mmCIF file of C-alpha atoms and ligand atoms in Angstrom:
data_model
loop_
_atom_site.group_PDB
_atom_site.id
_atom_site.type_symbol
_atom_site.label_atom_id
_atom_site.label_comp_id
_atom_site.label_asym_id
_atom_site.label_seq_id
_atom_site.Cartn_x
_atom_site.Cartn_y
_atom_site.Cartn_z
ATOM 1 C CA MET A 1 -126.449 65.767 -97.708
ATOM 2 C CA GLU A 2 -125.033 67.695 -94.772
ATOM 3 C CA GLN A 3 -127.517 70.359 -93.661
ATOM 4 C CA PHE A 4 -126.345 72.848 -91.052
ATOM 5 C CA GLY A 5 -127.262 76.457 -90.339
ATOM 6 C CA GLY A 6 -129.091 76.663 -93.655
ATOM 7 C CA ILE A 7 -125.979 75.363 -95.408
ATOM 8 C CA ASN A 8 -126.731 72.320 -97.489
ATOM 9 C CA LEU A 9 -123.446 70.906 -98.719
ATOM 10 C CA SER A 10 -123.376 67.862 -100.936
ATOM 11 C CA HIS A 11 -120.785 65.245 -100.024
ATOM 12 C CA TYR A 12 -118.988 66.255 -103.188
ATOM 13 C CA GLU A 13 -118.781 69.928 -102.196
ATOM 14 C CA LEU A 14 -117.858 69.105 -98.612
ATOM 15 C CA ALA A 15 -115.079 66.845 -99.830
ATOM 16 C CA ASN A 16 -113.818 69.553 -102.154
ATOM 17 C CA LEU A 17 -113.605 72.402 -99.667
ATOM 18 C CA LYS A 18 -110.046 73.303 -98.822
ATOM 19 C CA THR A 19 -109.980 72.915 -95.051
ATOM 20 C CA PRO A 20 -109.835 74.528 -92.660
ATOM 21 C CA CYS A 21 -112.365 77.033 -93.971
ATOM 22 C CA TYR A 22 -115.195 79.252 -92.890
ATOM 23 C CA VAL A 23 -118.361 78.923 -94.966
ATOM 24 C CA VAL A 24 -120.574 81.979 -94.573
ATOM 25 C CA ASN A 25 -124.221 81.695 -95.562
ATOM 26 C CA GLU A 26 -125.046 84.999 -97.252
ATOM 27 C CA THR A 27 -128.740 84.106 -97.387
ATOM 28 C CA GLN A 28 -128.884 83.700 -93.620
ATOM 29 C CA LEU A 29 -126.893 86.902 -93.182
ATOM 30 C CA GLU A 30 -129.513 88.721 -95.230
ATOM 31 C CA ARG A 31 -132.254 87.219 -93.043
ATOM 32 C CA ASN A 32 -130.495 88.637 -89.981
ATOM 33 C CA LEU A 33 -130.098 92.006 -91.676
ATOM 34 C CA LYS A 34 -133.790 92.103 -92.604
ATOM 35 C CA LEU A 35 -134.766 91.502 -88.992
ATOM 36 C CA LEU A 36 -132.429 94.266 -87.835
ATOM 37 C CA ASN A 37 -133.815 96.589 -90.472
ATOM 38 C CA ASP A 38 -137.296 95.799 -89.218
ATOM 39 C CA VAL A 39 -136.204 96.939 -85.749
ATOM 40 C CA GLN A 40 -134.775 100.129 -87.255
ATOM 41 C CA THR A 41 -138.010 100.870 -89.044
ATOM 42 C CA LYS A 42 -140.424 100.012 -86.242
ATOM 43 C CA ALA A 43 -138.410 101.595 -83.419
ATOM 44 C CA GLU A 44 -137.137 104.493 -85.557
ATOM 45 C CA CYS A 45 -133.591 103.881 -84.426
ATOM 46 C CA LYS A 46 -130.351 103.356 -86.337
ATOM 47 C CA ILE A 47 -128.360 100.113 -86.292
ATOM 48 C CA LEU A 48 -124.638 99.999 -87.034
ATOM 49 C CA LEU A 49 -122.431 96.990 -87.725
ATOM 50 C CA ALA A 50 -119.730 96.708 -85.036
ATOM 51 C CA PHE A 51 -116.672 95.559 -86.997
ATOM 52 C CA LYS A 52 -115.103 93.990 -83.955
ATOM 53 C CA GLY A 53 -117.568 91.104 -84.343
ATOM 54 C CA PHE A 54 -117.795 90.742 -88.110
ATOM 55 C CA ALA A 55 -115.980 92.633 -90.847
ATOM 56 C CA MET A 56 -116.459 90.806 -94.153
ATOM 57 C CA TRP A 57 -116.065 93.843 -96.379
ATOM 58 C CA ARG A 58 -116.920 91.767 -99.444
ATOM 59 C CA LEU A 59 -120.466 91.708 -98.095
ATOM 60 C CA ALA A 60 -120.582 95.488 -97.551
ATOM 61 C CA PRO A 61 -123.153 96.085 -100.332
ATOM 62 C CA LEU A 62 -125.475 93.517 -98.734
ATOM 63 C CA VAL A 63 -124.964 94.896 -95.211
ATOM 64 C CA MET A 64 -125.516 98.492 -96.298
ATOM 65 C CA ARG A 65 -128.754 97.614 -98.052
ATOM 66 C CA TYR A 66 -130.179 97.262 -94.538
ATOM 67 C CA LEU A 67 -128.051 98.983 -91.881
ATOM 68 C CA SER A 68 -127.292 102.670 -91.234
ATOM 69 C CA GLY A 69 -123.535 102.433 -90.986
ATOM 70 C CA THR A 70 -120.657 100.949 -89.065
ATOM 71 C CA SER A 71 -118.963 101.201 -85.706
ATOM 72 C CA ALA A 72 -115.164 101.116 -85.576
ATOM 73 C CA SER A 73 -112.725 100.786 -82.706
ATOM 74 C CA SER A 74 -109.441 101.485 -84.490
ATOM 75 C CA VAL A 75 -108.119 103.414 -87.466
ATOM 76 C CA SER A 76 -108.058 100.252 -89.595
ATOM 77 C CA GLU A 77 -111.693 99.471 -88.810
ATOM 78 C CA ALA A 78 -112.625 103.101 -89.475
ATOM 79 C CA MET A 79 -110.891 102.914 -92.865
ATOM 80 C CA LEU A 80 -112.837 99.770 -93.690
ATOM 81 C CA GLY A 81 -116.077 101.556 -92.828
ATOM 82 C CA TYR A 82 -115.152 104.685 -94.720
ATOM 83 C CA ASN A 83 -113.682 103.033 -97.812
ATOM 84 C CA GLU A 84 -115.820 99.912 -98.193
ATOM 85 C CA PHE A 85 -119.147 100.354 -96.408
ATOM 86 C CA GLY A 86 -120.246 103.992 -96.390
ATOM 87 C CA GLY A 87 -123.164 105.138 -94.269
ATOM 88 C CA GLU A 88 -122.533 106.661 -90.860
ATOM 89 C CA LEU A 89 -119.172 105.910 -89.296
ATOM 90 C CA HIS A 90 -119.008 105.886 -85.488
ATOM 91 C CA VAL A 91 -115.706 105.474 -83.696
ATOM 92 C CA TYR A 92 -114.969 104.563 -80.110
ATOM 93 C CA ALA A 93 -111.790 103.321 -78.413
ATOM 94 C CA PRO A 94 -110.659 103.160 -74.785
ATOM 95 C CA ALA A 95 -108.068 105.782 -75.755
ATOM 96 C CA PHE A 96 -107.084 107.637 -78.914
ATOM 97 C CA SER A 97 -103.521 108.709 -79.692
ATOM 98 C CA ASP A 98 -102.784 111.956 -81.550
ATOM 99 C CA ALA A 99 -102.012 109.881 -84.640
ATOM 100 C CA ASP A 100 -105.336 107.986 -84.356
ATOM 101 C CA MET A 101 -107.339 111.171 -83.997
ATOM 102 C CA ALA A 102 -105.631 112.809 -86.968
ATOM 103 C CA GLU A 103 -107.067 109.949 -89.077
ATOM 104 C CA HIS A 104 -110.467 109.646 -87.417
ATOM 105 C CA VAL A 105 -111.373 113.294 -87.979
ATOM 106 C CA LYS A 106 -110.955 112.718 -91.727
ATOM 107 C CA MET A 107 -113.521 109.891 -91.739
ATOM 108 C CA ALA A 108 -115.824 109.703 -88.705
ATOM 109 C CA ASN A 109 -119.299 111.142 -88.228
ATOM 110 C CA HIS A 110 -119.414 110.343 -84.504
ATOM 111 C CA ILE A 111 -116.445 110.002 -82.152
ATOM 112 C CA VAL A 112 -117.070 108.597 -78.689
ATOM 113 C CA PHE A 113 -114.494 109.281 -75.987
ATOM 114 C CA ASN A 114 -113.912 106.965 -73.079
ATOM 115 C CA SER A 115 -113.243 109.738 -70.559
ATOM 116 C CA PRO A 116 -113.730 113.481 -70.166
ATOM 117 C CA GLY A 117 -109.929 113.761 -70.249
ATOM 118 C CA GLN A 118 -109.756 112.237 -73.738
ATOM 119 C CA TYR A 119 -112.466 114.566 -74.991
ATOM 120 C CA LYS A 120 -110.700 117.580 -73.477
ATOM 121 C CA ARG A 121 -107.431 116.530 -75.122
ATOM 122 C CA PHE A 122 -108.947 116.557 -78.606
ATOM 123 C CA LYS A 123 -111.569 119.278 -78.207
ATOM 124 C CA SER A 124 -109.603 121.991 -79.992
ATOM 125 C CA LEU A 125 -108.944 119.662 -82.933
ATOM 126 C CA LEU A 126 -112.658 118.834 -83.089
ATOM 127 C CA ALA A 127 -113.451 122.549 -83.274
ATOM 128 C CA ASP A 128 -112.005 122.433 -86.797
ATOM 129 C CA HIS A 129 -114.461 119.647 -87.682
ATOM 130 C CA PRO A 130 -117.893 120.980 -86.725
ATOM 131 C CA ASN A 131 -119.702 118.130 -88.508
ATOM 132 C CA ILE A 132 -118.281 115.508 -86.156
ATOM 133 C CA GLN A 133 -120.549 114.606 -83.267
ATOM 134 C CA ALA A 134 -118.601 114.002 -80.064
ATOM 135 C CA GLY A 135 -119.853 111.757 -77.288
ATOM 136 C CA ILE A 136 -118.785 110.270 -73.974
ATOM 137 C CA ARG A 137 -118.995 106.581 -73.093
ATOM 138 C CA LEU A 138 -120.728 105.995 -69.778
ATOM 139 C CA ASN A 139 -120.046 103.236 -67.305
ATOM 140 C CA PRO A 140 -123.437 102.502 -65.729
ATOM 141 C CA GLU A 141 -121.754 100.367 -63.021
ATOM 142 C CA HIS A 142 -124.553 97.868 -63.420
ATOM 143 C CA SER A 143 -123.462 94.323 -64.332
ATOM 144 C CA GLU A 144 -125.589 92.098 -66.525
ATOM 145 C CA THR A 145 -123.045 89.409 -67.344
ATOM 146 C CA ASP A 146 -121.281 86.909 -65.070
ATOM 147 C CA THR A 147 -118.285 86.566 -67.401
ATOM 148 C CA ALA A 148 -115.745 89.063 -66.040
ATOM 149 C CA ILE A 149 -113.859 89.685 -69.295
ATOM 150 C CA TYR A 150 -117.137 90.654 -70.970
ATOM 151 C CA ASP A 151 -118.381 92.925 -68.199
ATOM 152 C CA PRO A 152 -117.683 96.621 -68.834
ATOM 153 C CA SER A 153 -119.391 97.444 -65.519
ATOM 154 C CA GLY A 154 -117.089 95.293 -63.369
ATOM 155 C CA GLN A 155 -114.916 96.605 -60.556
ATOM 156 C CA TYR A 156 -112.065 98.884 -61.713
ATOM 157 C CA SER A 157 -113.424 98.776 -65.258
ATOM 158 C CA ARG A 158 -111.465 100.922 -67.686
ATOM 159 C CA LEU A 159 -114.430 101.182 -70.056
ATOM 160 C CA GLY A 160 -116.530 104.310 -69.813
ATOM 161 C CA THR A 161 -117.006 107.136 -67.347
ATOM 162 C CA THR A 162 -118.698 106.528 -64.020
ATOM 163 C CA TYR A 163 -121.269 108.867 -62.530
ATOM 164 C CA ASN A 164 -118.768 110.196 -59.954
ATOM 165 C CA ASN A 165 -116.072 110.673 -62.542
ATOM 166 C CA LEU A 166 -118.474 112.540 -64.770
ATOM 167 C CA LEU A 167 -119.594 114.875 -61.987
ATOM 168 C CA GLU A 168 -116.000 115.632 -61.041
ATOM 169 C CA ASN A 169 -115.194 116.576 -64.646
ATOM 170 C CA ILE A 170 -118.488 118.022 -65.773
ATOM 171 C CA GLU A 171 -116.967 121.248 -67.217
ATOM 172 C CA ASP A 172 -114.705 119.180 -69.426
ATOM 173 C CA ILE A 173 -117.559 117.600 -71.371
ATOM 174 C CA GLU A 174 -119.001 120.930 -72.515
ATOM 175 C CA GLY A 175 -119.780 120.588 -76.225
ATOM 176 C CA ILE A 176 -120.582 116.877 -76.434
ATOM 177 C CA THR A 177 -123.742 116.052 -78.380
ATOM 178 C CA GLY A 178 -124.216 112.424 -77.382
ATOM 179 C CA LEU A 179 -123.723 109.586 -74.918
ATOM 180 C CA HIS A 180 -122.794 105.945 -75.356
ATOM 181 C CA PHE A 181 -122.944 102.871 -73.180
ATOM 182 C CA HIS A 182 -122.071 99.258 -73.948
ATOM 183 C CA ASN A 183 -122.965 96.931 -71.119
ATOM 184 C CA LEU A 184 -124.341 93.707 -72.591
ATOM 185 C CA CYS A 185 -122.992 90.465 -74.000
ATOM 186 C CA GLU A 186 -125.264 88.018 -75.838
ATOM 187 C CA LEU A 187 -128.236 89.267 -73.821
ATOM 188 C CA ASN A 188 -131.951 89.738 -74.304
ATOM 189 C CA ALA A 189 -134.073 92.886 -74.192
ATOM 190 C CA ASP A 190 -134.737 92.571 -70.442
ATOM 191 C CA ALA A 191 -131.023 93.183 -69.784
ATOM 192 C CA LEU A 192 -131.171 96.335 -71.900
ATOM 193 C CA GLU A 193 -134.273 97.486 -70.031
ATOM 194 C CA ARG A 194 -132.553 97.118 -66.646
ATOM 195 C CA THR A 195 -129.373 98.819 -67.876
ATOM 196 C CA LEU A 196 -131.363 101.640 -69.412
ATOM 197 C CA ALA A 197 -133.198 102.221 -66.146
ATOM 198 C CA VAL A 198 -129.831 102.693 -64.403
ATOM 199 C CA VAL A 199 -128.535 104.944 -67.188
ATOM 200 C CA GLU A 200 -131.664 107.087 -66.934
ATOM 201 C CA GLU A 201 -131.455 107.288 -63.173
ATOM 202 C CA LYS A 202 -127.803 108.342 -63.156
ATOM 203 C CA PHE A 203 -127.343 110.273 -66.370
ATOM 204 C CA SER A 204 -130.691 111.644 -67.584
ATOM 205 C CA PHE A 205 -129.726 115.044 -66.165
ATOM 206 C CA LEU A 206 -127.517 115.266 -69.288
ATOM 207 C CA PHE A 207 -130.181 114.259 -71.794
ATOM 208 C CA LYS A 208 -131.364 117.845 -72.311
ATOM 209 C CA ARG A 209 -128.011 118.887 -73.697
ATOM 210 C CA ILE A 210 -127.518 116.001 -76.150
ATOM 211 C CA SER A 211 -129.257 114.831 -79.325
ATOM 212 C CA TRP A 212 -128.258 111.156 -79.607
ATOM 213 C CA ILE A 213 -127.466 108.123 -77.484
ATOM 214 C CA ASN A 214 -125.819 104.843 -78.469
ATOM 215 C CA PHE A 215 -126.995 101.706 -76.617
ATOM 216 C CA GLY A 216 -123.844 99.766 -77.677
ATOM 217 C CA GLY A 217 -123.793 96.109 -78.656
ATOM 218 C CA GLY A 218 -124.416 92.772 -76.972
ATOM 219 C CA HIS A 219 -128.082 92.707 -78.045
ATOM 220 C CA HIS A 220 -128.666 89.152 -79.313
ATOM 221 C CA ILE A 221 -131.484 90.374 -81.541
ATOM 222 C CA THR A 222 -131.282 87.635 -84.178
ATOM 223 C CA ARG A 223 -131.307 84.739 -81.684
ATOM 224 C CA SER A 224 -134.554 82.777 -81.943
ATOM 225 C CA ASP A 225 -135.678 83.520 -78.366
ATOM 226 C CA TYR A 226 -134.789 87.224 -78.427
ATOM 227 C CA ASP A 227 -137.756 89.425 -77.538
ATOM 228 C CA VAL A 228 -137.698 91.740 -80.548
ATOM 229 C CA GLU A 229 -141.075 93.275 -79.671
ATOM 230 C CA ALA A 230 -139.765 94.235 -76.220
ATOM 231 C CA LEU A 231 -136.690 95.862 -77.779
ATOM 232 C CA ILE A 232 -138.870 97.917 -80.104
ATOM 233 C CA ARG A 233 -141.141 98.904 -77.213
ATOM 234 C CA ILE A 234 -138.169 99.953 -75.039
ATOM 235 C CA ILE A 235 -136.592 102.093 -77.750
ATOM 236 C CA LYS A 236 -139.877 103.706 -78.744
ATOM 237 C CA ALA A 237 -140.750 104.579 -75.159
ATOM 238 C CA PHE A 238 -137.278 106.020 -74.623
ATOM 239 C CA LYS A 239 -137.539 108.122 -77.754
ATOM 240 C CA VAL A 240 -140.967 109.470 -76.810
ATOM 241 C CA LYS A 241 -139.671 110.403 -73.358
ATOM 242 C CA TYR A 242 -136.361 112.024 -74.305
ATOM 243 C CA LYS A 243 -136.596 112.850 -78.030
ATOM 244 C CA LEU A 244 -133.089 111.499 -78.688
ATOM 245 C CA GLU A 245 -131.781 109.687 -81.756
ATOM 246 C CA VAL A 246 -131.056 106.109 -80.657
ATOM 247 C CA TYR A 247 -128.261 103.960 -82.083
ATOM 248 C CA LEU A 248 -127.479 100.280 -81.515
ATOM 249 C CA GLU A 249 -124.158 98.789 -82.601
ATOM 250 C CA PRO A 250 -124.355 95.002 -82.427
ATOM 251 C CA GLY A 251 -121.641 92.839 -83.951
ATOM 252 C CA GLU A 252 -122.590 89.292 -83.103
ATOM 253 C CA ALA A 253 -126.312 89.694 -83.869
ATOM 254 C CA ILE A 254 -125.504 90.563 -87.463
ATOM 255 C CA ALA A 255 -123.575 87.374 -88.177
ATOM 256 C CA LEU A 256 -125.215 85.073 -85.623
ATOM 257 C CA ASN A 257 -125.617 81.538 -86.999
ATOM 258 C CA THR A 258 -124.496 82.587 -90.460
ATOM 259 C CA GLY A 259 -121.428 80.438 -90.835
ATOM 260 C CA VAL A 260 -119.571 77.239 -90.071
ATOM 261 C CA LEU A 261 -115.938 76.252 -89.780
ATOM 262 C CA VAL A 262 -115.120 73.065 -91.666
ATOM 263 C CA SER A 263 -112.036 71.131 -90.597
ATOM 264 C CA SER A 264 -110.444 67.779 -91.344
ATOM 265 C CA VAL A 265 -109.210 65.090 -88.996
ATOM 266 C CA GLU A 266 -105.456 64.702 -89.515
ATOM 267 C CA ASP A 267 -104.566 62.082 -86.907
ATOM 268 C CA VAL A 268 -106.199 59.843 -84.324
ATOM 269 C CA PHE A 269 -104.386 58.163 -81.408
ATOM 270 C CA HIS A 270 -104.792 57.129 -77.800
ATOM 271 C CA ASN A 271 -103.373 58.563 -74.574
ATOM 272 C CA ASP A 272 -105.666 57.255 -71.830
ATOM 273 C CA MET A 273 -108.448 58.520 -74.072
ATOM 274 C CA ASP A 274 -108.966 58.801 -77.819
ATOM 275 C CA ILE A 275 -107.552 61.985 -79.272
ATOM 276 C CA ALA A 276 -108.116 63.466 -82.713
ATOM 277 C CA ILE A 277 -105.919 66.213 -84.121
ATOM 278 C CA LEU A 278 -107.670 68.536 -86.553
ATOM 279 C CA ASP A 279 -106.261 70.879 -89.182
ATOM 280 C CA THR A 280 -107.835 73.802 -87.325
ATOM 281 C CA SER A 281 -106.977 75.315 -83.964
ATOM 282 C CA ALA A 282 -108.879 76.685 -80.984
ATOM 283 C CA THR A 283 -106.250 79.304 -80.255
ATOM 284 C CA ALA A 284 -105.649 80.395 -83.862
ATOM 285 C CA HIS A 285 -109.004 79.960 -85.618
ATOM 286 C CA MET A 286 -111.686 80.119 -82.929
ATOM 287 C CA PRO A 287 -109.950 81.983 -80.073
ATOM 288 C CA ASP A 288 -113.162 82.644 -78.137
ATOM 289 C CA VAL A 289 -113.373 78.911 -77.435
ATOM 290 C CA LEU A 290 -110.426 79.489 -75.079
ATOM 291 C CA GLU A 291 -110.924 83.150 -74.250
ATOM 292 C CA MET A 292 -114.618 83.288 -73.482
ATOM 293 C CA PRO A 293 -114.528 80.261 -72.968
ATOM 294 C CA TYR A 294 -117.289 78.297 -74.682
ATOM 295 C CA ARG A 295 -117.926 74.933 -76.253
ATOM 296 C CA PRO A 296 -118.715 75.116 -79.958
ATOM 297 C CA TYR A 297 -121.461 73.023 -81.479
ATOM 298 C CA ILE A 298 -120.279 70.286 -83.878
ATOM 299 C CA LEU A 299 -122.557 68.689 -86.442
ATOM 300 C CA ASN A 300 -123.420 65.053 -85.585
ATOM 301 C CA ALA A 301 -121.450 65.189 -82.310
ATOM 302 C CA ASP A 302 -122.617 65.180 -78.705
ATOM 303 C CA GLU A 303 -121.310 65.660 -75.180
ATOM 304 C CA ALA A 304 -118.530 63.256 -74.177
ATOM 305 C CA ASN A 305 -119.788 59.678 -73.643
ATOM 306 C CA LYS A 306 -123.276 60.361 -74.992
ATOM 307 C CA LYS A 307 -122.494 58.584 -78.259
ATOM 308 C CA GLU A 308 -120.349 55.501 -78.647
ATOM 309 C CA PHE A 309 -116.958 57.044 -79.479
ATOM 310 C CA THR A 310 -115.565 59.928 -77.431
ATOM 311 C CA TYR A 311 -112.563 61.977 -78.573
ATOM 312 C CA ARG A 312 -110.627 64.913 -77.273
ATOM 313 C CA LEU A 313 -110.480 67.250 -80.274
ATOM 314 C CA GLY A 314 -107.136 68.996 -80.430
ATOM 315 C CA GLY A 315 -105.840 71.813 -82.579
ATOM 316 C CA VAL A 316 -102.820 71.782 -84.824
ATOM 317 C CA THR A 317 -100.642 74.265 -82.877
ATOM 318 C CA CYS A 318 -98.062 73.286 -80.252
ATOM 319 C CA LEU A 319 -99.915 74.990 -77.400
ATOM 320 C CA ALA A 320 -100.723 72.236 -74.885
ATOM 321 C CA GLY A 321 -104.089 73.840 -74.247
ATOM 322 C CA ASP A 322 -105.074 74.055 -77.911
ATOM 323 C CA VAL A 323 -108.032 71.790 -77.220
ATOM 324 C CA ILE A 324 -111.542 72.393 -78.524
ATOM 325 C CA GLY A 325 -113.161 69.940 -76.117
ATOM 326 C CA ASP A 326 -114.308 66.341 -75.627
ATOM 327 C CA TYR A 327 -117.057 65.216 -78.002
ATOM 328 C CA SER A 328 -118.690 61.889 -78.795
ATOM 329 C CA PHE A 329 -119.601 60.538 -82.221
ATOM 330 C CA GLY A 330 -121.719 57.682 -83.550
ATOM 331 C CA LYS A 331 -118.776 56.253 -85.481
ATOM 332 C CA ARG A 332 -115.013 56.183 -85.143
ATOM 333 C CA LEU A 333 -113.204 59.250 -86.451
ATOM 334 C CA ARG A 334 -110.801 58.553 -89.279
ATOM 335 C CA VAL A 335 -108.134 60.626 -90.982
ATOM 336 C CA GLY A 336 -109.830 62.743 -93.648
ATOM 337 C CA ASP A 337 -113.204 62.957 -91.868
ATOM 338 C CA ARG A 338 -114.689 66.438 -91.946
ATOM 339 C CA LEU A 339 -115.954 68.075 -88.759
ATOM 340 C CA ILE A 340 -118.267 71.069 -89.038
ATOM 341 C CA PHE A 341 -118.344 73.638 -86.225
ATOM 342 C CA GLY A 342 -121.464 75.785 -85.878
ATOM 343 C CA ASP A 343 -121.879 79.556 -85.569
ATOM 344 C CA MET A 344 -118.355 80.474 -86.617
ATOM 345 C CA ALA A 345 -118.852 83.641 -88.696
ATOM 346 C CA HIS A 346 -118.500 86.161 -85.844
ATOM 347 C CA TYR A 347 -115.501 86.819 -83.595
ATOM 348 C CA THR A 348 -113.441 84.337 -85.632
ATOM 349 C CA MET A 349 -112.091 85.901 -88.843
ATOM 350 C CA VAL A 350 -111.702 89.229 -87.025
ATOM 351 C CA LYS A 351 -109.701 87.629 -84.201
ATOM 352 C CA ASN A 352 -107.844 84.712 -85.705
ATOM 353 C CA ASN A 353 -104.067 84.641 -86.002
ATOM 354 C CA THR A 354 -101.177 82.738 -87.537
ATOM 355 C CA PHE A 355 -99.629 81.441 -84.298
ATOM 356 C CA ASN A 356 -97.100 78.694 -85.122
ATOM 357 C CA GLY A 357 -97.416 79.828 -88.734
ATOM 358 C CA VAL A 358 -100.648 77.865 -89.118
ATOM 359 C CA CYS A 359 -102.498 79.065 -92.178
ATOM 360 C CA LEU A 360 -105.668 81.103 -91.738
ATOM 361 C CA PRO A 361 -108.845 79.253 -92.789
ATOM 362 C CA SER A 362 -110.063 79.916 -96.319
ATOM 363 C CA ILE A 363 -113.348 81.769 -96.663
ATOM 364 C CA TYR A 364 -116.248 80.520 -98.789
ATOM 365 C CA LEU A 365 -119.650 82.065 -99.377
ATOM 366 C CA TYR A 366 -122.742 79.877 -99.582
ATOM 367 C CA ASN A 367 -126.051 80.873 -101.157
ATOM 368 C CA GLU A 368 -129.188 78.978 -100.143
ATOM 369 C CA GLU A 369 -131.030 79.678 -103.380
ATOM 370 C CA THR A 370 -128.352 78.298 -105.660
ATOM 371 C CA GLU A 371 -127.079 75.845 -103.008
ATOM 372 C CA LYS A 372 -123.630 76.761 -104.271
ATOM 373 C CA CYS A 373 -120.490 77.427 -102.318
ATOM 374 C CA ARG A 374 -117.848 79.715 -103.839
ATOM 375 C CA VAL A 375 -114.403 80.461 -102.551
ATOM 376 C CA VAL A 376 -113.675 84.119 -101.865
ATOM 377 C CA LYS A 377 -110.323 83.885 -100.112
ATOM 378 C CA HIS A 378 -107.416 81.506 -99.646
ATOM 379 C CA PHE A 379 -104.544 82.531 -97.389
ATOM 380 C CA SER A 380 -100.901 81.632 -97.864
ATOM 381 C CA TYR A 381 -97.381 81.901 -96.532
ATOM 382 C CA GLU A 382 -97.377 85.553 -97.671
ATOM 383 C CA ASP A 383 -100.081 86.402 -95.129
ATOM 384 C CA TYR A 384 -97.938 84.944 -92.355
ATOM 385 C CA LYS A 385 -94.753 86.575 -93.627
ATOM 386 C CA GLY A 386 -96.498 89.918 -94.177
ATOM 387 C CA ARG A 387 -97.152 90.296 -90.459
ATOM 388 C CA LEU A 388 -93.480 89.855 -89.629
ATOM 389 C CA SER A 389 -90.302 91.507 -90.731
HETATM 390 C C1 LIG B 401 -118.200 99.374 -77.588
HETATM 391 C C2 LIG B 401 -118.747 98.132 -78.200
HETATM 392 N N1 LIG B 401 -119.741 98.226 -79.097
HETATM 393 C C3 LIG B 401 -120.255 97.132 -79.701
HETATM 394 C C4 LIG B 401 -119.784 95.870 -79.415
HETATM 395 C C5 LIG B 401 -120.376 94.689 -80.139
HETATM 396 O O1 LIG B 401 -120.880 93.749 -79.246
HETATM 397 P P1 LIG B 401 -121.600 92.418 -79.766
HETATM 398 O O2 LIG B 401 -120.774 91.837 -80.842
HETATM 399 O O3 LIG B 401 -121.644 91.561 -78.546
HETATM 400 O O4 LIG B 401 -122.958 92.808 -80.242
HETATM 401 C C6 LIG B 401 -118.753 95.719 -78.465
HETATM 402 C C7 LIG B 401 -118.220 94.397 -78.128
HETATM 403 O O5 LIG B 401 -117.337 94.208 -77.345
HETATM 404 C C8 LIG B 401 -118.209 96.892 -77.851
HETATM 405 O O6 LIG B 401 -117.205 96.798 -76.964
#
């Protein structure tokens, strides 16, 4: 038996999966959702699914049993929220075009603008849609992450409105009913507390004229060492002080540790070190491995040279840098061996691509109670062709 992330695949099932494939554990997803719902109930806040992290619409009924709605950053994501999920639909993007806004006003409950200029541009259109709540995204200019591409508060950031920018354009935000900030990435409640202190210090002068505030995503609420009690305390105290509706819009926390990527070894050879080529790809199927970058966990593997046989694991595209990393194993890798990558449900399916025409991984759903794995999606040449013309 291979047991990983609550997924308990028999050798038979593992051998019969069409690789590469994501296997999403719906039981674990529900556990995450229950924890998030607990936060909603205890802190009296609302939690939205940020599609940018996880957008398995097939699981919409399960997600919406627990969450208050969804958060979209494009017209396509908004349509997914509106058509498949229901609940509240919040939309934010660094900029909206006229064409985007014409669609968003048909679907969204909340629209968050990145700058006073964007709000001003669409204000007259919004006047025809009095039920839409308009907000401004703030840039607290307070960094909590060392990874520059994940830091919305970094120098010259294009995300959100700074204190100075807001003051200079204060007349232009007349009519907004809410504020939004997103400043965290895979962080604990202490990072929220520090960010919130800065937001209060700089922007609380606006709190009297709004009714809601969105604390963004990046809260790693479902990670085992996350301080859920602290989060609840922080939100409750904030609500008592300012009487505002509080929203969170995590993506990763919803699907954290809910899925694996199963791949097969297709070739093994030597070039100063042992190299294994897999049927998956860092750049096409797990792009954050290169973009973030990070080293994914692999079942039964260790750091290079910790176990007897070390391999450089390479992807199947022609990109020289399509390398997942160097890992060691207790036995030699052979063609046909299956490697299982951990925590692959979020920021994978939503970001993957068909570079080199490599096929997208199939998607399976696993249920812990039945211990059964069922295929929900295979991709084909048509998916590649459909993106081209
Ligand atoms: C505006 C906004 N909201 C929510 C999220 C979701 O963040 P996470 O998946 O880290 O929780 C992001 C991620 O980039 C974001 O930019």
